[in-house]
mmCIF file with all atom_site columns, C-alpha atoms and ligand atoms in Angstrom:
data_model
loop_
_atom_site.group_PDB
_atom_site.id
_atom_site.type_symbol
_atom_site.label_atom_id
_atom_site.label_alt_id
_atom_site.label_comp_id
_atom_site.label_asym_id
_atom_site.label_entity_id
_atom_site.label_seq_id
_atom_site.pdbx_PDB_ins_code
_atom_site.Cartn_x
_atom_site.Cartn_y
_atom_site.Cartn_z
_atom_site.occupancy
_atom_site.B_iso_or_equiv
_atom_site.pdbx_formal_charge
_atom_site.auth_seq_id
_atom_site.auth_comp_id
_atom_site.auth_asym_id
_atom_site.auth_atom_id
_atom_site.pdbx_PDB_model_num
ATOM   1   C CA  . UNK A 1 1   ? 0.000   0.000  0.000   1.00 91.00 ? 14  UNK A CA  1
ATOM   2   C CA  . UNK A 1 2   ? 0.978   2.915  -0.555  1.00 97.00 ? 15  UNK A CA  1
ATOM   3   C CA  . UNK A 1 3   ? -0.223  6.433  0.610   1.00 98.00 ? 16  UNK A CA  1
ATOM   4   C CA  . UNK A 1 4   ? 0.317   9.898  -1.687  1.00 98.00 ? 17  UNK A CA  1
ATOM   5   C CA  . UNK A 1 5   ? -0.663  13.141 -2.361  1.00 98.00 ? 18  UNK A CA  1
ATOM   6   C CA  . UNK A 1 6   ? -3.429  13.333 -6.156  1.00 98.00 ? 19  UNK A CA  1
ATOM   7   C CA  . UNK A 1 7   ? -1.747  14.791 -8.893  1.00 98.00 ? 20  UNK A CA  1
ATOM   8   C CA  . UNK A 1 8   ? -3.790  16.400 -11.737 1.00 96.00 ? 21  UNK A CA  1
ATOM   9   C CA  . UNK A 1 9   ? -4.122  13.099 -13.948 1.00 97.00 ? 22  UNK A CA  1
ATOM   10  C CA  . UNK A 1 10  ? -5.632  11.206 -10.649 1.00 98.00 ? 23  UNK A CA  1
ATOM   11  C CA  . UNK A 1 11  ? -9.127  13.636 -10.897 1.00 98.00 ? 24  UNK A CA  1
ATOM   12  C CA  . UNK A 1 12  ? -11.179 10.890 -12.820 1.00 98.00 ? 25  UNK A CA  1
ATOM   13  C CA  . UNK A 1 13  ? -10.060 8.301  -11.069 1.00 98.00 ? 26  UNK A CA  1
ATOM   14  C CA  . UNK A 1 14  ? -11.191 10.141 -8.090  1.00 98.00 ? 27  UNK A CA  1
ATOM   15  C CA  . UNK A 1 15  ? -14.145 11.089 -8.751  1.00 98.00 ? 28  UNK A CA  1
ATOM   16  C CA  . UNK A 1 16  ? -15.452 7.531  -9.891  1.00 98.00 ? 29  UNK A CA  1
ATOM   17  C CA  . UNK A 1 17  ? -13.844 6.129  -7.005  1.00 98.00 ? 30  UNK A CA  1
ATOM   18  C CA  . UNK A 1 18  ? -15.646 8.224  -4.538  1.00 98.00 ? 31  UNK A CA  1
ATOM   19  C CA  . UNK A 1 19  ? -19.081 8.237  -6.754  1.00 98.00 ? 32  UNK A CA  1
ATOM   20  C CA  . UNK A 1 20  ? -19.354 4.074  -6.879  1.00 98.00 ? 33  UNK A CA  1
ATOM   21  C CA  . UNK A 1 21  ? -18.097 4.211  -2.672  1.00 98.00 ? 34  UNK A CA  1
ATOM   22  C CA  . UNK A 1 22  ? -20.812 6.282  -1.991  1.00 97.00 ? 35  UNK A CA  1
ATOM   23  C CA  . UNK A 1 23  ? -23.902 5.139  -3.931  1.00 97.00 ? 36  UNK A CA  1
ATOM   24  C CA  . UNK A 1 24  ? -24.922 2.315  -1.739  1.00 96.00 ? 37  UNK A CA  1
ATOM   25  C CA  . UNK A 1 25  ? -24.527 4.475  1.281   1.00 96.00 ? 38  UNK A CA  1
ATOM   26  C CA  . UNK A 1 26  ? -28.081 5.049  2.446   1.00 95.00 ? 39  UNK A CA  1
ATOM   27  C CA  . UNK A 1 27  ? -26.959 8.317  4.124   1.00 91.00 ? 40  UNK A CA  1
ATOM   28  C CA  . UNK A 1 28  ? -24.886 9.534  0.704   1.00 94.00 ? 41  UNK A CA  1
ATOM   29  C CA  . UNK A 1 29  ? -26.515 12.665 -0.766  1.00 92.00 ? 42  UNK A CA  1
ATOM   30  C CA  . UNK A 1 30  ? -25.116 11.775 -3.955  1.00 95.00 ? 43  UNK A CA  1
ATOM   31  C CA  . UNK A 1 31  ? -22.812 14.987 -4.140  1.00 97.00 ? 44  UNK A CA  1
ATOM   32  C CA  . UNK A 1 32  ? -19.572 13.848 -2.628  1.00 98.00 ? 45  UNK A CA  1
ATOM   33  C CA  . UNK A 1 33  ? -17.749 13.436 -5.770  1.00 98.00 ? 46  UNK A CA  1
ATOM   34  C CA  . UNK A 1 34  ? -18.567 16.722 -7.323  1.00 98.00 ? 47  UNK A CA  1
ATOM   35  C CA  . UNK A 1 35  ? -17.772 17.749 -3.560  1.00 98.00 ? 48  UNK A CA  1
ATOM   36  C CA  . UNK A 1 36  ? -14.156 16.924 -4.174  1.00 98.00 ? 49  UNK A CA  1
ATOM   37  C CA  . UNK A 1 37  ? -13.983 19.007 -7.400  1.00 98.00 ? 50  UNK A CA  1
ATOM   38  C CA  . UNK A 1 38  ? -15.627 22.099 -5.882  1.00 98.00 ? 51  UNK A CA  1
ATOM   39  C CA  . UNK A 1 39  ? -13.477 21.779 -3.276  1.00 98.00 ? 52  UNK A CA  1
ATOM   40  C CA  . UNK A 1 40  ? -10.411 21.516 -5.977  1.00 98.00 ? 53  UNK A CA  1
ATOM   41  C CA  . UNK A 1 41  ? -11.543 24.798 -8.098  1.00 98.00 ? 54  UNK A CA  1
ATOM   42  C CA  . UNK A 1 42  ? -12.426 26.793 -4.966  1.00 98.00 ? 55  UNK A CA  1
ATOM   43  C CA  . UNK A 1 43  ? -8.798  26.161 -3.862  1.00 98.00 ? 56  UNK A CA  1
ATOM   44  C CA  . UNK A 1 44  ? -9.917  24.183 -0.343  1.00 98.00 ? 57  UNK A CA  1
ATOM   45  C CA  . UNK A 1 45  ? -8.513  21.102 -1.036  1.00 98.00 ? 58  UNK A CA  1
ATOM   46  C CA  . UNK A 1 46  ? -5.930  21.311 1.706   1.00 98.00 ? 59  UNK A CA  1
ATOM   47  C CA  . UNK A 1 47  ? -5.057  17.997 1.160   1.00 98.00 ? 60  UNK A CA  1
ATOM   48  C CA  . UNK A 1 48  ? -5.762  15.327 -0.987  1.00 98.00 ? 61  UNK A CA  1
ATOM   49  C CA  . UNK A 1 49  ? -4.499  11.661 -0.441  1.00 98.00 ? 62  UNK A CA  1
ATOM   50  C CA  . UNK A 1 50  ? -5.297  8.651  -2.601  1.00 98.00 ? 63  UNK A CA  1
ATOM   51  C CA  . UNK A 1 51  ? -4.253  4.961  -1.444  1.00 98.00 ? 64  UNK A CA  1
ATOM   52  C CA  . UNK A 1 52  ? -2.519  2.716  -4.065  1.00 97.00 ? 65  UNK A CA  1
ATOM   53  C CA  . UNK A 1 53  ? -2.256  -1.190 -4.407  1.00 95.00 ? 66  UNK A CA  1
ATOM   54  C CA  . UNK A 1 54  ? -0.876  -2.732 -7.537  1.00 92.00 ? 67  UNK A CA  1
ATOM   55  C CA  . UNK A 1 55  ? -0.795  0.893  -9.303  1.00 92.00 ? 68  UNK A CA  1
ATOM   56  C CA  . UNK A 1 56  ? -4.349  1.255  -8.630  1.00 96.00 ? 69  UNK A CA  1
ATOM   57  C CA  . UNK A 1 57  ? -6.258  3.984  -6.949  1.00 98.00 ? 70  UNK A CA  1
ATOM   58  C CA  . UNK A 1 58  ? -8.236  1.963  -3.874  1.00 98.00 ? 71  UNK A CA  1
ATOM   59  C CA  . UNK A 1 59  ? -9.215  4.483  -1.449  1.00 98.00 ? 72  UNK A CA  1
ATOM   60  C CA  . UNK A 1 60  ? -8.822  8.585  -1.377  1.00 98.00 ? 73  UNK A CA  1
ATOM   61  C CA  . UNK A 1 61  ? -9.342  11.048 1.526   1.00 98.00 ? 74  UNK A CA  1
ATOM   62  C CA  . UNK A 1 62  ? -9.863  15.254 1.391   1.00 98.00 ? 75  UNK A CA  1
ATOM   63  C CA  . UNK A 1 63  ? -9.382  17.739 4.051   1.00 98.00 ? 76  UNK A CA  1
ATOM   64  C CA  . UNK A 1 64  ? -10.595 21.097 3.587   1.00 98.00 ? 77  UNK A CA  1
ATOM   65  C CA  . UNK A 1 65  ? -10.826 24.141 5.854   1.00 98.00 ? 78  UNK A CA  1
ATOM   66  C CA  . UNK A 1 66  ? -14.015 25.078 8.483   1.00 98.00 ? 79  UNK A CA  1
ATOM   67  C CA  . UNK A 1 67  ? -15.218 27.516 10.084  1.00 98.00 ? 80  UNK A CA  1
ATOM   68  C CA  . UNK A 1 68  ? -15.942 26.752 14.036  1.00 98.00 ? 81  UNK A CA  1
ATOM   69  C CA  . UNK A 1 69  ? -19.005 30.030 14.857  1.00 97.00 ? 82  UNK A CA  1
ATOM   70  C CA  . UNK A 1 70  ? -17.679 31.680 11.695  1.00 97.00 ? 83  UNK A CA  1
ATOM   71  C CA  . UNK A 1 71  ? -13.687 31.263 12.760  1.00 96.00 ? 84  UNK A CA  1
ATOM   72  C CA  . UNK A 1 72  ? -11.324 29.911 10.932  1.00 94.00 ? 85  UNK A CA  1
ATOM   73  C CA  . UNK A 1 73  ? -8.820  29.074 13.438  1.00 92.00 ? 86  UNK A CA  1
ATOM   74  C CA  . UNK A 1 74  ? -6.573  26.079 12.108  1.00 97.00 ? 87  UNK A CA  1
ATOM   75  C CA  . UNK A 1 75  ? -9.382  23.453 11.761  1.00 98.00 ? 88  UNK A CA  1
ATOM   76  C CA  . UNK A 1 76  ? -10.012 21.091 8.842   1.00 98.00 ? 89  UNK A CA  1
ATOM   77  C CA  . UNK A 1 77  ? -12.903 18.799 7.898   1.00 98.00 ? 90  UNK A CA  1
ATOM   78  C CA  . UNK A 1 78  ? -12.514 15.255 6.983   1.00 98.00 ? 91  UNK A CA  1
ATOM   79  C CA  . UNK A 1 79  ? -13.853 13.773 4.401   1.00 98.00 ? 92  UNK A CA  1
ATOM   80  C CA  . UNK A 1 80  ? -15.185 12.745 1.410   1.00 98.00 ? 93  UNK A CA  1
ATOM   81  C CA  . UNK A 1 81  ? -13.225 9.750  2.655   1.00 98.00 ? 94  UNK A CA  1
ATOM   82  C CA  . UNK A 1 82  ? -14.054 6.471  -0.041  1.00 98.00 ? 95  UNK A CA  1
ATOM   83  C CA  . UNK A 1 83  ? -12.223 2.736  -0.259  1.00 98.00 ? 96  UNK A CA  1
ATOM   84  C CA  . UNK A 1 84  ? -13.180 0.787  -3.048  1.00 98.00 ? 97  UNK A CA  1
ATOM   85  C CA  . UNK A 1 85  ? -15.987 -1.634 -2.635  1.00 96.00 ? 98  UNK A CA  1
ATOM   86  C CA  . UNK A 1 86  ? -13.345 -4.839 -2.624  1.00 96.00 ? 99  UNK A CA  1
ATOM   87  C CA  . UNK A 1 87  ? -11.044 -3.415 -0.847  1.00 97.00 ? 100 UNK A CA  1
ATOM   88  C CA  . UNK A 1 88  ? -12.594 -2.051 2.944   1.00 97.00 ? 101 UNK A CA  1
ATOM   89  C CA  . UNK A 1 89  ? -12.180 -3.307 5.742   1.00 96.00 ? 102 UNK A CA  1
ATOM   90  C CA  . UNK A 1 90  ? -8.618  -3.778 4.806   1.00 96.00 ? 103 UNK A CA  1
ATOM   91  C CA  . UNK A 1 91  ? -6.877  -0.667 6.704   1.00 96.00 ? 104 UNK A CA  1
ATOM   92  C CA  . UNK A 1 92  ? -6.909  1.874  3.633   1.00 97.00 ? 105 UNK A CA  1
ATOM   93  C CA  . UNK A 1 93  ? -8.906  3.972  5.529   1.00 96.00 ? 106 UNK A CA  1
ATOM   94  C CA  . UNK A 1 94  ? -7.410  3.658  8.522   1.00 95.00 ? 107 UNK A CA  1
ATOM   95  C CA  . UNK A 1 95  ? -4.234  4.835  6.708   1.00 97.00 ? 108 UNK A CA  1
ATOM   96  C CA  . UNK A 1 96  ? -5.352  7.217  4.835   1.00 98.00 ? 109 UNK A CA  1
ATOM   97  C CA  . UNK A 1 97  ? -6.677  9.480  7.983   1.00 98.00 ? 110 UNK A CA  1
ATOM   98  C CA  . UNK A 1 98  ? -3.481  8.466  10.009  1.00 97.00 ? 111 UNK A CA  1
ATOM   99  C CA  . UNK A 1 99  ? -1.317  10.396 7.097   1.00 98.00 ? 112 UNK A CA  1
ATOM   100 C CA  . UNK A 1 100 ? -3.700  12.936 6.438   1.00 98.00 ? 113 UNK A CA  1
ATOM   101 C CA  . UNK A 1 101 ? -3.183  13.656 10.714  1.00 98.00 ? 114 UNK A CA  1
ATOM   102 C CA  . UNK A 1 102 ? 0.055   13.274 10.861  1.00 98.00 ? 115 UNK A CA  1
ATOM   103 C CA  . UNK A 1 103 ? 0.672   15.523 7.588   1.00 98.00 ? 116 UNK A CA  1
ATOM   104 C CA  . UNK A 1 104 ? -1.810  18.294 8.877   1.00 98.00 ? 117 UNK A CA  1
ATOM   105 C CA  . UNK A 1 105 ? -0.101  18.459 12.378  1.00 98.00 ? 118 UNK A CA  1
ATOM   106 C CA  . UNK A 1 106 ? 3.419   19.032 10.720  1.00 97.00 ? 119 UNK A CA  1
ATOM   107 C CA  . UNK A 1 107 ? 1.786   21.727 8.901   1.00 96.00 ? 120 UNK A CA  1
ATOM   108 C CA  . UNK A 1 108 ? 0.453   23.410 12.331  1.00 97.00 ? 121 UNK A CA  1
ATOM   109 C CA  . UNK A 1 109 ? -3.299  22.416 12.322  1.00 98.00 ? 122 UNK A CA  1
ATOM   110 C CA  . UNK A 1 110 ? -5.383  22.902 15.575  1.00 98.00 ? 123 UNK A CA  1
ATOM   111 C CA  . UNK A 1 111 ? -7.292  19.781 14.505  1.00 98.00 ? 124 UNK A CA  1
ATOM   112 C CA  . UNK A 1 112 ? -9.849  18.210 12.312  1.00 98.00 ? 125 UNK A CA  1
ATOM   113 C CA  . UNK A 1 113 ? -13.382 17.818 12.169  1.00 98.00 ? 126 UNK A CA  1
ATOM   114 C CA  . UNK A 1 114 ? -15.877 15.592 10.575  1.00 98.00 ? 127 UNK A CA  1
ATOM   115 C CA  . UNK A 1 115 ? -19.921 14.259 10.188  1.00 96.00 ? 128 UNK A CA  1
ATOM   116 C CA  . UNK A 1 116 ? -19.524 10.360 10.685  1.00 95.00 ? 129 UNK A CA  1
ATOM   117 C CA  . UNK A 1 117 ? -20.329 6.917  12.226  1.00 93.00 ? 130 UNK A CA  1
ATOM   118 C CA  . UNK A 1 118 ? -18.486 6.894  15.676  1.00 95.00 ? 131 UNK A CA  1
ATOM   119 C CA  . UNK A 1 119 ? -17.761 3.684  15.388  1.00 91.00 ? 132 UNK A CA  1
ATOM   120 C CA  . UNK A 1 120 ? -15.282 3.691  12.505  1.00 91.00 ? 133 UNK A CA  1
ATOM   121 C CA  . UNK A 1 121 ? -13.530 7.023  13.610  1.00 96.00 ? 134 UNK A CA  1
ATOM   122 C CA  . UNK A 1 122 ? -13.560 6.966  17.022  1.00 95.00 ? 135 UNK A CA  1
ATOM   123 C CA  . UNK A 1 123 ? -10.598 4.045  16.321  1.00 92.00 ? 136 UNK A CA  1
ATOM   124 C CA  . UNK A 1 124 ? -9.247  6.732  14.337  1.00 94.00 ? 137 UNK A CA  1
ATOM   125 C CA  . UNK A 1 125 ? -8.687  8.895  17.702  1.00 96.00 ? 138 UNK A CA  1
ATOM   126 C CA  . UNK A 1 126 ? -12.020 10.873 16.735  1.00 98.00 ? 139 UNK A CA  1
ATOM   127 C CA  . UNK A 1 127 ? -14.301 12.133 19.743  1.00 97.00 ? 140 UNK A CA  1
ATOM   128 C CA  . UNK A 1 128 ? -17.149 13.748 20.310  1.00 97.00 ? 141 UNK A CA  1
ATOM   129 C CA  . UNK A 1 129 ? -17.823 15.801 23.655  1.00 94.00 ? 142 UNK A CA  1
ATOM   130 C CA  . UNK A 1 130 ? -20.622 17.190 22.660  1.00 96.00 ? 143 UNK A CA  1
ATOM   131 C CA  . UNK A 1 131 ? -19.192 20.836 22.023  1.00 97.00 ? 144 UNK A CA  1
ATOM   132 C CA  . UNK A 1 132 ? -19.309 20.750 18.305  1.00 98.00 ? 145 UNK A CA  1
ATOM   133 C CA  . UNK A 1 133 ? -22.559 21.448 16.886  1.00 98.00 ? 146 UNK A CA  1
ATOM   134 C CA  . UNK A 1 134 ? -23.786 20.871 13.219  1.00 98.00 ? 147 UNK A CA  1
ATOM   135 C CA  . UNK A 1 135 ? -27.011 22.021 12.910  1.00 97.00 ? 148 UNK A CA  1
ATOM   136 C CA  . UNK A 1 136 ? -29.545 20.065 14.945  1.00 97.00 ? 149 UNK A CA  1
ATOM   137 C CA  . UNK A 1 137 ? -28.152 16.558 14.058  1.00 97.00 ? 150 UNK A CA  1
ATOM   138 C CA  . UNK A 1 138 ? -26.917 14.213 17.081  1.00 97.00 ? 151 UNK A CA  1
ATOM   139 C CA  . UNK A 1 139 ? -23.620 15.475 18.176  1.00 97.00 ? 152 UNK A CA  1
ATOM   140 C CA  . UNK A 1 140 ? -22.538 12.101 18.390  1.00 96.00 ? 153 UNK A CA  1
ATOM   141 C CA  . UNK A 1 141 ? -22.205 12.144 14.760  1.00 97.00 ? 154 UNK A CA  1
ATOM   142 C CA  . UNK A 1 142 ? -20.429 15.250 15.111  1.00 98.00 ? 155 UNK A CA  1
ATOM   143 C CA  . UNK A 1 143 ? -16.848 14.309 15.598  1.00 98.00 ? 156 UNK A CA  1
ATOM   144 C CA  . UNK A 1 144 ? -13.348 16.028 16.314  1.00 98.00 ? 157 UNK A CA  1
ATOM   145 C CA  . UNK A 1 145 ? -9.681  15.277 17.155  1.00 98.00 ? 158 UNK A CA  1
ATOM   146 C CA  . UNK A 1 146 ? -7.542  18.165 18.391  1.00 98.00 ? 159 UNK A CA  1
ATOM   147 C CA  . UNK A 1 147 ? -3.990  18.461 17.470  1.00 97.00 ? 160 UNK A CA  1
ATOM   148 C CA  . UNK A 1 148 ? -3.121  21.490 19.643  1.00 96.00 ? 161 UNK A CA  1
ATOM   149 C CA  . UNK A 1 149 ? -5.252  23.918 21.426  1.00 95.00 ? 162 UNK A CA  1
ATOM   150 C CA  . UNK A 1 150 ? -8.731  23.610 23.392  1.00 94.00 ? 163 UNK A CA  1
ATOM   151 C CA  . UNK A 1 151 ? -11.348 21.890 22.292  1.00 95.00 ? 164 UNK A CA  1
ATOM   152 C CA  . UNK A 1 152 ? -13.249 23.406 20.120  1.00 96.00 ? 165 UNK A CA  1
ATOM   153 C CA  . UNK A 1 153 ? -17.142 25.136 20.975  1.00 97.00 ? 166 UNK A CA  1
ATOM   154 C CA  . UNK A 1 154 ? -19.738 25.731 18.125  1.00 98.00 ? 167 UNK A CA  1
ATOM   155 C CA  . UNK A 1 155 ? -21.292 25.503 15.004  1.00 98.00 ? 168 UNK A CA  1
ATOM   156 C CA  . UNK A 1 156 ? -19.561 23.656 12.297  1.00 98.00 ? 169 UNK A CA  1
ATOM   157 C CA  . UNK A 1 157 ? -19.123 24.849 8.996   1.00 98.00 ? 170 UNK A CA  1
ATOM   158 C CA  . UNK A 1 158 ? -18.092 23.319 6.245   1.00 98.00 ? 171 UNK A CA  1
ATOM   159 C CA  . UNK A 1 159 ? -15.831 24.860 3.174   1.00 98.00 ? 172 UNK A CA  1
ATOM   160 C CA  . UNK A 1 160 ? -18.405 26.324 0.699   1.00 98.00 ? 173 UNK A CA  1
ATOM   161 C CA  . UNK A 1 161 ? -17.445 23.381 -2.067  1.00 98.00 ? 174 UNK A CA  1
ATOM   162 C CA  . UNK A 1 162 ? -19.676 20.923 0.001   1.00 98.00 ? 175 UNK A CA  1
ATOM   163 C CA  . UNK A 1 163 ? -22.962 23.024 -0.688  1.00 96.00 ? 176 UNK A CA  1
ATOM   164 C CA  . UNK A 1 164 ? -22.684 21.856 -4.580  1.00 93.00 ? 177 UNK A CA  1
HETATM 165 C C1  . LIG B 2 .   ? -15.733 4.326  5.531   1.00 71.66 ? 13  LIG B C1  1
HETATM 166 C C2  . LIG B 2 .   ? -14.591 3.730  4.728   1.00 71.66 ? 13  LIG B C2  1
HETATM 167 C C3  . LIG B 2 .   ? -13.795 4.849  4.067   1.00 71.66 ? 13  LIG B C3  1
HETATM 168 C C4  . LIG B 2 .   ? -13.669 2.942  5.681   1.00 71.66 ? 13  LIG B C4  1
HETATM 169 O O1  . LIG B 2 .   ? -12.541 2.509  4.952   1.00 71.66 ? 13  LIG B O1  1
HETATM 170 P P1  . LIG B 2 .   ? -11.907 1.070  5.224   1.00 71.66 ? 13  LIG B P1  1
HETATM 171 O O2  . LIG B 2 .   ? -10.645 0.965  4.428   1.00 71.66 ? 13  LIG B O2  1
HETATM 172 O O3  . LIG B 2 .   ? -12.933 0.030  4.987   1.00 71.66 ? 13  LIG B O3  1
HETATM 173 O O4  . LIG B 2 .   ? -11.589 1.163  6.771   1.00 71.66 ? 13  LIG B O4  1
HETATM 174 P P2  . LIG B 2 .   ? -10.456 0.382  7.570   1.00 71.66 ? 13  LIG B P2  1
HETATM 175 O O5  . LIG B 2 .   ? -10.317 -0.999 7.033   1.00 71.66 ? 13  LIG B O5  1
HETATM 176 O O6  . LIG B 2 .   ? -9.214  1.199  7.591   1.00 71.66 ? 13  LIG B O6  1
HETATM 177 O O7  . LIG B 2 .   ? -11.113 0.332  8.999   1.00 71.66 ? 13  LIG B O7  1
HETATM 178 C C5  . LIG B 2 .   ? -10.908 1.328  9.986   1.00 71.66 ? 13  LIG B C5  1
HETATM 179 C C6  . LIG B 2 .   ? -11.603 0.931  11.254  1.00 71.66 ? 13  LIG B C6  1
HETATM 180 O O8  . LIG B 2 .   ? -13.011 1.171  11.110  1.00 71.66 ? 13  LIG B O8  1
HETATM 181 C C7  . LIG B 2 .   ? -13.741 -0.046 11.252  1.00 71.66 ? 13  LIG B C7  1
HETATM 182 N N1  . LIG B 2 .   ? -14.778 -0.049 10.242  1.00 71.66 ? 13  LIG B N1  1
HETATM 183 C C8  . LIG B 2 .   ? -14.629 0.076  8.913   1.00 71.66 ? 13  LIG B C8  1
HETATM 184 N N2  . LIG B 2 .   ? -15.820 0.071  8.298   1.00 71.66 ? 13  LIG B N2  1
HETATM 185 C C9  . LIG B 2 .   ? -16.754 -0.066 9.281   1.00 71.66 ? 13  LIG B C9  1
HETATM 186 C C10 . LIG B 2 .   ? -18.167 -0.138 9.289   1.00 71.66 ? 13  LIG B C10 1
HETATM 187 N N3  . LIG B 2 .   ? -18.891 -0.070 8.155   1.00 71.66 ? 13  LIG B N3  1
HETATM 188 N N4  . LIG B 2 .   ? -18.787 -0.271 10.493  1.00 71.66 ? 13  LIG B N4  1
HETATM 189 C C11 . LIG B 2 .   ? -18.078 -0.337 11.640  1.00 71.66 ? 13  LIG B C11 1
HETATM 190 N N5  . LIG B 2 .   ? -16.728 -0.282 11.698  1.00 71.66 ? 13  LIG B N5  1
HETATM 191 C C12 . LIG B 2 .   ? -16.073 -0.149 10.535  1.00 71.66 ? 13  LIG B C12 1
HETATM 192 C C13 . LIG B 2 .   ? -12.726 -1.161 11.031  1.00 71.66 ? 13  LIG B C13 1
HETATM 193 O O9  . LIG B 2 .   ? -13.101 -2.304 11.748  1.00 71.66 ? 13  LIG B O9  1
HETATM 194 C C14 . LIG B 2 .   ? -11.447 -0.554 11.548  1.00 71.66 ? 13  LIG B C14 1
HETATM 195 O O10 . LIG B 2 .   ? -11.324 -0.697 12.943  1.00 71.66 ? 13  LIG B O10 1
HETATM 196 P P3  . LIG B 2 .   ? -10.048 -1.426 13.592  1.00 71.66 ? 13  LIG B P3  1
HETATM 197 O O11 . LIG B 2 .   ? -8.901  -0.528 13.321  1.00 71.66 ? 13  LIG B O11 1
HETATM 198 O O12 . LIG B 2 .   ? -10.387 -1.512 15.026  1.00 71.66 ? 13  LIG B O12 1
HETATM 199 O O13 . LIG B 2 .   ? -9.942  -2.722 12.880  1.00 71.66 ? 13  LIG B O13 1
HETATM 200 C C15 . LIG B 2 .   ? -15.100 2.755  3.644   1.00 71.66 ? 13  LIG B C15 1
HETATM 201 O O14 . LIG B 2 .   ? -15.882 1.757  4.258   1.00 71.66 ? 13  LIG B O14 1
HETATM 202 C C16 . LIG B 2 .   ? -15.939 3.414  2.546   1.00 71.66 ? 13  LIG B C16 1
HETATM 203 O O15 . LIG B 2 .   ? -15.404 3.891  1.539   1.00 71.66 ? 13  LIG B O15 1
HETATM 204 N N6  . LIG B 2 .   ? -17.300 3.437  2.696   1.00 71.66 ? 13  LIG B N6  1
HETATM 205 C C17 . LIG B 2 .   ? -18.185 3.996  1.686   1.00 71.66 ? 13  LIG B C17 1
HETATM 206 C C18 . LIG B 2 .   ? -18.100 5.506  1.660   1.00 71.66 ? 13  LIG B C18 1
HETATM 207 C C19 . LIG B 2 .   ? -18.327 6.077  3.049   1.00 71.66 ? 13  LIG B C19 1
HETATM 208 O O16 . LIG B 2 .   ? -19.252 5.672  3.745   1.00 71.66 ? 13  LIG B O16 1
HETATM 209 N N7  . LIG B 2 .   ? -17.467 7.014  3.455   1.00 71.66 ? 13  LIG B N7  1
HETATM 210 C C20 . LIG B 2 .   ? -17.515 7.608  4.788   1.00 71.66 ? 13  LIG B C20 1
HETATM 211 C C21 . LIG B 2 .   ? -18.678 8.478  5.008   1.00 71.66 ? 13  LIG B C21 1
HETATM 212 S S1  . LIG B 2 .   ? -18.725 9.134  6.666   1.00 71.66 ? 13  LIG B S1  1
#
């Protein structure tokens, strides 16, 4: 396996990869691929990882900046975050957000946010104390992992890429 950063000719592969991961997902609004390509033009693709076995793309990951009560202080969302089909369970994902951490915190992030199932990020390091709000869903779902700092207090926002 191994983990690096998309360059330009990696966009279709991408995109596919992330549209097929997410169609079965009852909770997929159907948007995350074009997500990733908003997120590219706008310039808020902080950072862009794809996972390769054999030469192929299996998995990608984005991280893009948010807003915490209209601050941008150092905080990035996770996510679209997609393994192929045949390939989860298998520690891509795992992987990908370990780099995508450890990559962010050289670069000085406060931490990293995200909208997921607990029970596949909270492995990750991921918590929720209930502080980080996202509308009115369940905080639970609302997840963060700080890399320096306090924890964060307020309303999440995402980058304006994931309103496509
Ligand atoms: C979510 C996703 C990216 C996880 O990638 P993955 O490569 O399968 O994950 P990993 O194999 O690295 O597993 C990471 C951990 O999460 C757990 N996990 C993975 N999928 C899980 C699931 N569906 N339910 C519960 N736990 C899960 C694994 O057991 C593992 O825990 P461990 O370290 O204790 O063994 C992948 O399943 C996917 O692409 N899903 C479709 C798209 C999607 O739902 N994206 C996320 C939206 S929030």
């Amino acid at each position: 396996m191994k983990i690096r950063g998309e360059l330009p000719a990696d966009d279709a592969a991408i995109h596919e990869l992330t549209r097929v991961a997410f169609e079965p997902m009852p909770f997929s609004s159907g948007t995350e691929a074009p997500i990733i390509r908003a997120l590219r033009a706008a310039g808020d693709l902080t950072l862009s990882l794809v996972a390769e076995d054999d030469g192929a793309i299996v998995g990608h990951i984005a991280f893009s900046p948010v807003s915490i009560d209209g601050v941008h202080a150092g905080w990035f969302g996770l996510g679209p975050i997609s393994v192929r089909a045949d390939r989860q369970r298998q520690g891509f994902g795992k992987a990908l957000i370990a780099r995508g951490l450890e990559l962010l915190r050289e670069q000085g992030a406060a931490g990293v946010a995200l909208i997921g199932n607990p029970d596949i990020y909270g492995r990750a390091g991921f918590e929720s104390d209930g502080l980080l709000a996202y509308g009115d869903l369940d905080r639970r779902f609302v997840q963060r992992l700080v890399l320096s700092g306090p924890p964060p207090r307020g309303e999440l926002k995402f980058a304006p890429g994931f309103d496509v």
